[in-house]
Amino acid sequence: MTGPGAQKANPPRKGRSRPLSGDDVVRAGLQLLDEQGLAGLKMRSLAERLGTYPATVYWHVGNRARLLAQVVDLVLEEIEVPEAGRLAWPDWLAALAREYRRVMHRHPNVAGLVASQLVVSPPAIRLVETVLAVLAEAGMDGQALADAFNAYAGSVIGWVALELCSAPADAGEGWQDDFARTVRSVPAAEYPLIAANIDHLAGQAFALRWQGGSQRPMDEGFEAALRMWIAGLADLLPAPGG
Amino acid sequence: MTGPGAQKANPPRKGRSRPLSGDDVVRAGLQLLDEQGLAGLKMRSLAERLGTYPATVYWHVGNRARLLAQVVDLVLEEIEVPEAGRLAWPDWLAALAREYRRVMHRHPNVAGLVASQLVVSPPAIRLVETVLAVLAEAGMDGQALADAFNAYAGSVIGWVALELCSAPADAGEGWQDDFARTVRSVPAAEYPLIAANIDHLAGQAFALRWQGGSQRPMDEGFEAALRMWIAGLADLLPAPGG
DNA sequence: ACCTGAACACCGTTCAAGT
DNA sequence: ACCTGAACACCGTTCAAGT
């Protein structure tokens, strides 16, 4: 009765010769995350997209939390680490930060996951080692090295996660316009500096914008933050004469 | 049959004279979030704790997303802004960052929410104004002011969110020990710098730790990051001669 | 080893009705 | 205005069984 030509592909079925692999599932999960957001990445939807049943997805990835961790790893592997030795350490750290941000902008919904999970995974560890190598070359060592790494990594990852946060799913149509109006009409008496600089702040500053960084990238803001981090790192270096 | 003395308070009922207010609900929501985590903050649990029905909670706060936003605001209001004019701008910015972190450590599960939501709310805007005032006093203006604000705020909020991220709920008992062992035994051939500095990194550096900042605060790491941010901000200032 | 088919428990949300 | 009682839709997860 359920003959060929199922137009809607509603019953899970698909021309597949090779059996499904864990990698297939994770890759499809990333696609779904990119297209539909974190809430849209449902085990059921994923199964449907793969032409199987939920239990099959579970067989391959364990559960949703593990799937998300693997998706994060997949994205971290997209990061192309700058060549060592060709750049001075400030330029190298800047280049890696830009590359990290570039990859996260390709997968905006992953940025928050990186920041919210306690990831200890091969792709992450590999990145750590390369950053440590550069900081060590700059003259860092021991506790200072660890501190500098945490300061740099935490700033970059955290800042980009903040940039790429998204609007509440709850929000209706006119929501953005409403907020834009609200922000643009803050009372100058109460908030003189916001009012005086409103053209540089409205829609562009944290807590005063109504679009995530995916809709409206904060390119100049990131470059300024990058200058700040790099200049500040130089300050953490042991005195040259030391 | 269901006489008095319901020992378990299982059926929602509670001695309450005053009707429930929206604030009551939000405050109870924060309590639940602090005690049980984000996944534990369920509309049903919240209703039970308040001695009512889920629909009552919805009547007061709309839906879960709006509840979370209000909880964030409640926490932001705990922040005690340092007095203006008594501190030089670098010290004032450092004091505010420490105070922000202190409040977030009181409510570790809120730190990630601040970073993941596009909040535009009165408590947030008030904080923005005070930071802008200090940056302006330091000599910032216009686009540079906005950039410096974003660099500072994004770094502080992002870094603390990263520090306070939590372990996957999925993790079993021996999970932390397993990870500790894995990290402590990274092959020195592949990861020479991690191996060489393992005592300063294991359990303390991003991507190499197995506890969130709530279990193991990164006090020194934060102070180092703070030095980096402040020193870097000075670098963003217009030249004194300008 | 890999997949099917169906079910369970649970949670956000809503609705009609009460006071 | 504020609350009750019950229901709906949906989603993560599991289980027994197939090949």
XYZ file of C-alpha atoms (C1' of nucleotides) in Angstrom:
522
model
C 0.000 0.000 0.000
C 2.799 2.383 0.822
C 4.147 2.026 -2.654
C 7.043 3.912 -4.250
C 7.007 7.636 -4.896
C 6.502 8.877 -1.368
C 6.490 12.539 -2.334
C 6.992 14.047 1.083
C 9.565 11.535 2.248
C 7.437 11.556 5.334
C 8.077 7.943 6.273
C 11.799 7.777 7.013
C 13.337 6.147 3.985
C 16.181 7.137 1.753
C 18.373 5.678 -0.936
C 21.427 4.828 1.094
C 23.895 2.155 0.227
C 26.597 2.736 2.823
C 25.544 2.396 6.457
C 25.345 5.549 8.500
C 28.465 6.595 10.395
C 28.835 8.673 13.511
C 30.485 11.351 11.413
C 27.477 11.506 9.116
C 25.256 12.149 12.085
C 27.486 14.859 13.538
C 27.825 16.590 10.171
C 24.071 16.563 9.663
C 23.709 17.866 13.201
C 25.937 20.825 12.389
C 23.903 21.547 9.271
C 20.717 21.508 11.269
C 22.254 23.734 13.924
C 23.381 26.229 11.286
C 19.995 26.297 9.611
C 17.574 26.068 12.500
C 19.452 27.154 15.589
C 20.024 25.333 18.838
C 16.339 24.828 19.563
C 15.855 23.517 16.044
C 18.472 20.832 16.471
C 16.123 18.097 17.613
C 16.991 14.443 17.714
C 13.811 13.720 15.808
C 14.478 16.278 13.084
C 17.988 14.973 12.766
C 16.724 11.428 12.332
C 14.239 12.568 9.734
C 16.896 14.461 7.810
C 19.053 11.354 7.812
C 16.180 9.153 6.745
C 16.166 7.021 9.872
C 14.636 6.728 13.289
C 15.594 8.590 16.461
C 16.938 5.430 18.036
C 19.465 5.175 15.226
C 20.762 8.636 16.014
C 21.114 7.627 19.645
C 22.971 4.524 18.666
C 25.573 6.657 16.877
C 26.040 9.639 19.164
C 24.781 8.557 22.559
C 22.633 11.533 23.450
C 22.055 15.157 22.604
C 24.743 16.570 24.896
C 27.370 14.333 23.361
C 26.177 15.232 19.903
C 26.594 18.925 20.676
C 30.101 18.349 21.992
C 31.017 16.524 18.794
C 29.530 19.305 16.701
C 31.694 21.809 18.555
C 34.755 19.694 17.843
C 33.887 19.491 14.173
C 33.750 23.263 13.995
C 36.975 23.737 15.956
C 38.653 21.586 13.339
C 37.727 24.129 10.697
C 40.066 26.625 12.307
C 43.181 27.073 10.218
C 46.012 27.857 12.580
C 48.416 30.513 11.244
C 51.869 29.256 10.354
C 54.293 29.376 13.220
C 57.400 31.501 12.907
C 56.215 33.640 10.020
C 54.572 36.235 12.201
C 55.651 38.088 15.294
C 53.698 36.914 18.316
C 51.281 39.865 18.442
C 50.428 39.415 14.776
C 50.081 35.674 15.145
C 47.685 35.993 18.087
C 45.682 38.578 16.176
C 45.528 36.325 13.133
C 44.308 33.356 15.153
C 41.662 35.458 16.879
C 40.397 36.685 13.498
C 40.356 33.162 12.142
C 38.449 31.929 15.187
C 35.893 34.674 14.733
C 35.619 33.958 11.009
C 34.823 30.303 11.658
C 32.277 31.171 14.341
C 30.565 33.561 11.967
C 30.183 30.633 9.606
C 28.489 28.738 12.445
C 26.966 31.446 14.642
C 25.045 29.061 16.836
C 28.200 27.235 17.818
C 29.893 30.254 19.408
C 27.704 30.074 22.465
C 28.207 26.350 22.799
C 31.972 26.700 22.914
C 31.557 29.184 25.728
C 29.001 27.225 27.694
C 30.508 23.769 27.682
C 33.441 22.402 29.551
C 35.171 20.972 26.507
C 38.214 18.825 26.866
C 38.800 17.379 23.428
C 41.630 16.709 20.990
C 40.818 19.596 18.634
C 40.673 22.009 21.552
C 43.901 20.740 23.086
C 45.698 21.097 19.796
C 44.725 24.757 19.638
C 45.889 25.294 23.191
C 49.320 23.925 22.378
C 49.815 26.263 19.409
C 48.821 29.313 21.448
C 51.116 28.297 24.279
C 53.978 27.891 21.831
C 53.577 31.437 20.602
C 53.206 32.891 24.085
C 56.289 30.987 25.195
C 58.250 32.395 22.299
C 57.152 35.834 23.419
C 58.845 35.143 26.724
C 56.116 33.679 28.886
C 56.636 30.823 31.283
C 54.973 28.859 34.071
C 52.121 30.619 35.861
C 52.457 33.759 33.768
C 52.089 31.622 30.663
C 48.921 30.019 31.971
C 47.510 33.375 33.014
C 48.244 34.942 29.655
C 46.671 32.014 27.863
C 43.508 32.246 29.937
C 43.333 35.992 29.501
C 43.694 35.760 25.743
C 41.541 32.676 25.106
C 38.798 33.701 27.491
C 38.580 37.165 25.994
C 38.439 35.991 22.400
C 36.020 33.121 22.909
C 33.855 35.060 25.319
C 33.707 38.211 23.242
C 32.723 36.369 20.076
C 30.064 34.399 21.931
C 28.596 37.656 23.136
C 28.726 39.160 19.675
C 26.904 36.200 18.174
C 24.149 35.778 20.719
C 20.706 35.751 19.228
C 17.312 37.279 19.831
C 14.750 35.460 21.950
C 12.722 33.024 19.873
C 9.734 34.500 21.593
C 10.055 37.842 19.824
C 7.314 38.764 17.398
C 7.482 40.796 14.206
C 7.590 44.353 15.427
C 9.954 43.517 18.249
C 13.132 44.875 16.686
C 11.484 48.141 15.654
C 10.112 48.579 19.150
C 13.502 48.097 20.704
C 15.183 50.335 18.209
C 12.747 53.096 19.078
C 13.228 52.532 22.795
C 16.996 52.674 22.558
C 17.033 55.698 20.279
C 14.793 57.655 22.610
C 16.525 57.152 25.949
C 16.029 60.250 28.071
C 19.093 62.457 27.822
C 18.575 63.701 31.364
C 18.976 60.245 32.836
C 21.471 58.847 30.352
C 23.465 61.808 29.043
C 26.368 59.837 27.609
C 24.217 57.291 25.832
C 22.181 60.123 24.375
C 25.243 62.097 23.327
C 26.767 59.141 21.515
C 23.603 57.421 20.411
C 24.640 57.193 16.753
C 27.696 55.165 17.670
C 25.885 53.038 20.226
C 22.364 52.226 19.061
C 22.375 48.840 17.433
C 26.119 48.519 17.850
C 26.959 48.341 21.523
C 26.363 45.434 23.870
C 23.086 45.871 25.771
C 21.985 48.536 23.283
C 21.460 46.430 20.192
C 18.537 44.400 18.959
C 20.275 42.133 16.472
C 22.824 39.424 17.001
C 26.254 39.576 15.442
C 25.127 37.235 12.720
C 22.704 39.798 11.393
C 24.975 42.699 12.183
C 28.655 41.849 12.604
C 30.696 44.019 14.942
C 33.806 44.159 12.776
C 35.299 47.404 14.036
C 34.381 46.575 17.594
C 36.271 43.329 17.331
C 39.347 44.996 15.882
C 39.359 47.478 18.732
C 39.037 44.682 21.284
C 41.855 42.857 19.539
C 44.117 45.899 19.800
C 43.252 46.099 23.462
C 44.040 42.447 24.129
C 47.333 42.456 22.285
C 48.535 45.702 23.823
C 47.504 44.388 27.215
C 49.336 41.112 26.701
C 52.532 42.981 26.024
C 52.020 44.489 29.431
C 51.906 41.025 30.997
C 55.337 40.154 29.594
C 58.235 40.067 32.005
C 60.311 43.220 31.851
C 62.743 42.983 28.903
C 65.722 43.687 31.094
C 64.581 41.051 33.644
C -10.547 12.092 52.312
C -7.662 14.439 51.539
C -7.867 15.884 54.990
C -5.501 18.380 56.605
C -1.868 17.639 57.286
C -0.719 16.885 53.766
C 2.841 16.083 54.800
C 4.492 16.241 51.425
C 2.724 19.386 50.265
C 2.281 17.406 47.102
C -0.987 18.968 46.100
C -0.193 22.625 45.448
C -1.449 24.504 48.465
C 0.232 26.920 50.751
C -0.631 29.364 53.448
C -0.586 32.579 51.484
C -2.528 35.679 52.361
C -1.193 38.159 49.853
C -1.731 37.263 46.198
C 1.313 36.269 44.183
C 3.193 39.033 42.387
C 5.366 38.907 39.299
C 8.345 39.730 41.482
C 7.635 36.755 43.723
C 7.731 34.495 40.711
C 10.964 35.939 39.360
C 12.655 35.739 42.745
C 11.605 32.130 43.182
C 12.846 31.498 39.646
C 16.278 32.827 40.553
C 16.365 30.637 43.645
C 15.511 27.609 41.579
C 18.132 28.535 38.996
C 20.772 28.906 41.697
C 19.904 25.594 43.308
C 19.090 23.383 40.356
C 20.713 24.944 37.327
C 19.196 26.049 34.067
C 17.744 22.644 33.245
C 16.271 22.465 36.712
C 14.391 25.713 36.317
C 11.149 24.200 35.072
C 7.857 26.023 34.942
C 6.263 23.113 36.737
C 8.852 23.027 39.528
C 8.531 26.767 39.911
C 4.773 26.478 40.250
C 5.128 23.728 42.830
C 7.617 25.754 44.833
C 5.205 28.661 44.834
C 2.306 26.466 45.784
C 0.320 27.059 42.629
C -0.308 25.740 39.167
C 1.818 26.214 36.078
C -0.828 28.386 34.469
C -0.457 30.845 37.326
C 3.237 31.176 36.619
C 2.440 31.843 32.987
C -0.081 34.463 33.961
C 2.641 36.344 35.833
C 5.694 36.043 33.614
C 4.390 35.178 30.179
C 6.694 32.325 29.280
C 10.015 30.784 30.185
C 12.150 33.032 27.968
C 10.666 36.148 29.507
C 11.138 34.691 32.965
C 14.818 34.115 32.257
C 15.214 37.673 31.020
C 13.632 39.000 34.209
C 15.876 36.782 36.307
C 18.907 38.231 34.552
C 17.671 41.728 35.282
C 17.154 40.889 38.931
C 20.755 39.743 39.173
C 22.110 42.757 37.301
C 20.432 44.909 39.910
C 22.572 43.291 42.587
C 25.632 44.902 41.078
C 26.853 47.761 43.240
C 28.417 50.301 40.969
C 31.582 51.879 42.399
C 31.274 55.518 43.339
C 32.131 57.886 40.547
C 34.997 60.296 40.982
C 36.666 58.528 43.869
C 38.779 56.277 41.709
C 40.940 56.889 38.668
C 39.336 55.365 35.582
C 41.549 52.247 35.464
C 40.789 51.480 39.089
C 37.091 52.165 38.638
C 36.844 49.822 35.653
C 38.750 47.162 37.563
C 36.468 47.565 40.562
C 33.334 47.236 38.455
C 34.685 44.139 36.712
C 35.446 42.538 40.070
C 32.016 43.416 41.358
C 30.378 41.967 38.246
C 32.329 38.758 38.684
C 31.486 38.622 42.386
C 27.776 38.845 41.661
C 27.996 36.216 38.946
C 29.781 33.876 41.319
C 26.800 34.260 43.616
C 24.592 33.177 40.697
C 26.842 31.037 38.529
C 24.087 29.853 36.234
C 23.192 33.398 35.297
C 26.578 34.253 33.799
C 25.896 32.235 30.685
C 22.449 33.728 30.300
C 23.796 37.266 30.278
C 26.141 36.261 27.501
C 23.632 34.333 25.438
C 20.706 36.721 25.420
C 20.208 39.953 23.601
C 19.204 41.920 26.679
C 17.976 45.444 26.336
C 16.634 46.343 29.751
C 16.696 49.205 32.235
C 19.211 47.624 34.641
C 21.563 46.891 31.765
C 21.246 50.354 30.275
C 21.991 51.944 33.625
C 25.249 50.027 33.833
C 26.162 51.055 30.314
C 25.746 54.712 31.188
C 28.056 54.510 34.187
C 30.779 52.782 32.196
C 30.486 55.302 29.393
C 30.799 58.121 31.911
C 34.078 56.758 33.189
C 35.464 56.081 29.727
C 34.483 59.573 28.656
C 36.310 61.024 31.631
C 39.334 59.062 30.542
C 39.219 60.952 27.280
C 37.128 58.744 25.004
C 34.584 60.066 22.582
C 32.297 59.043 19.734
C 33.270 55.874 17.894
C 36.336 55.314 20.041
C 34.112 55.460 23.099
C 31.748 52.868 21.689
C 34.639 50.626 20.678
C 36.264 50.858 24.089
C 32.969 50.099 25.790
C 32.404 47.026 23.649
C 35.958 45.849 24.146
C 35.722 46.181 27.908
C 32.181 44.918 28.436
C 32.486 42.048 25.986
C 35.727 40.892 27.547
C 34.473 40.991 31.123
C 31.067 39.440 30.490
C 32.434 36.885 28.063
C 35.375 35.858 30.208
C 33.252 35.344 33.308
C 30.688 33.350 31.363
C 33.469 31.078 30.171
C 34.865 30.745 33.664
C 31.492 29.760 35.068
C 30.419 27.271 32.444
C 29.427 23.926 33.849
C 30.017 20.274 33.197
C 27.632 18.318 30.991
C 24.703 16.981 33.000
C 25.345 13.738 31.221
C 28.611 13.102 33.053
C 28.705 10.169 35.444
C 30.627 9.753 38.661
C 34.111 8.948 37.505
C 34.018 11.478 34.734
C 36.134 14.138 36.395
C 38.812 11.683 37.435
C 38.927 10.302 33.920
C 39.423 13.710 32.439
C 41.978 14.686 35.022
C 44.000 11.627 34.128
C 43.666 12.294 30.411
C 44.824 15.878 30.752
C 47.698 15.054 33.072
C 49.026 12.430 30.723
C 49.074 14.295 27.421
C 51.989 13.006 25.338
C 54.915 15.385 25.703
C 56.061 14.609 22.183
C 52.877 15.943 20.654
C 52.151 18.689 23.170
C 55.492 19.776 24.577
C 54.334 23.075 26.068
C 51.291 21.651 27.728
C 53.434 18.903 29.187
C 56.119 21.299 30.346
C 53.631 23.526 32.154
C 51.097 20.919 33.153
C 51.087 21.913 36.823
C 49.958 25.401 35.951
C 47.485 24.287 33.299
C 45.724 21.097 34.367
C 42.418 21.962 35.933
C 43.124 25.682 35.608
C 43.275 26.590 31.948
C 40.360 26.847 29.529
C 39.967 23.603 27.571
C 42.172 21.789 30.068
C 39.931 21.789 33.100
C 37.168 19.514 34.249
C 35.391 21.752 36.720
C 33.471 24.931 36.197
C 34.493 28.176 37.838
C 31.886 27.662 40.491
C 33.670 24.606 41.812
C 37.081 26.027 41.141
C 37.265 29.811 40.772
C 39.959 31.238 38.526
C 40.875 34.160 40.764
C 44.431 34.752 39.616
C 43.461 34.167 36.007
C 40.837 36.853 36.278
C 43.237 39.332 37.825
C 45.691 38.728 35.010
C 42.974 39.220 32.416
C 41.937 42.391 34.191
C 45.474 43.767 34.047
C 45.505 42.935 30.358
C 42.227 44.704 29.649
C 43.080 47.842 31.582
C 46.549 48.147 30.121
C 45.089 47.559 26.678
C 42.420 50.186 27.170
C 45.057 52.754 27.956
C 46.458 51.922 24.565
C 43.126 52.774 22.931
C 43.163 56.276 24.402
C 43.903 59.140 22.060
C 47.484 60.305 22.320
C 47.838 62.633 25.333
C 49.350 65.347 23.186
C 46.507 65.015 20.641
C 27.195 -3.830 13.901
C 23.301 -1.311 12.638
C 18.460 -0.337 12.207
C 13.066 -0.645 12.923
C 8.837 0.428 15.291
C 6.727 1.787 19.138
C 6.364 3.333 23.498
C 7.326 6.105 28.134
C 8.103 10.051 30.870
C 8.198 14.668 30.965
C 7.882 19.567 29.923
C 6.296 24.070 27.858
C 2.106 25.990 26.934
C -2.905 26.844 26.529
C -7.835 26.830 27.509
C -12.154 27.082 29.755
C -13.782 27.983 33.893
C -13.946 29.669 38.444
C -13.674 33.690 42.324
C -7.115 40.641 38.658
C -5.745 36.216 39.886
C -6.129 31.278 40.208
C -7.827 26.185 39.357
C -7.862 21.867 36.933
C -7.033 19.531 33.067
C -5.539 18.853 28.723
C -2.506 19.121 24.158
C 1.561 18.855 21.509
C 6.045 17.723 21.495
C 10.656 16.088 22.604
C 14.544 13.330 24.718
C 15.248 8.760 25.569
C 14.703 3.696 25.874
C 13.409 -1.032 24.811
C 12.546 -5.208 22.454
C 13.105 -6.935 18.297
C 14.796 -7.498 13.797
C 18.830 -8.216 10.038
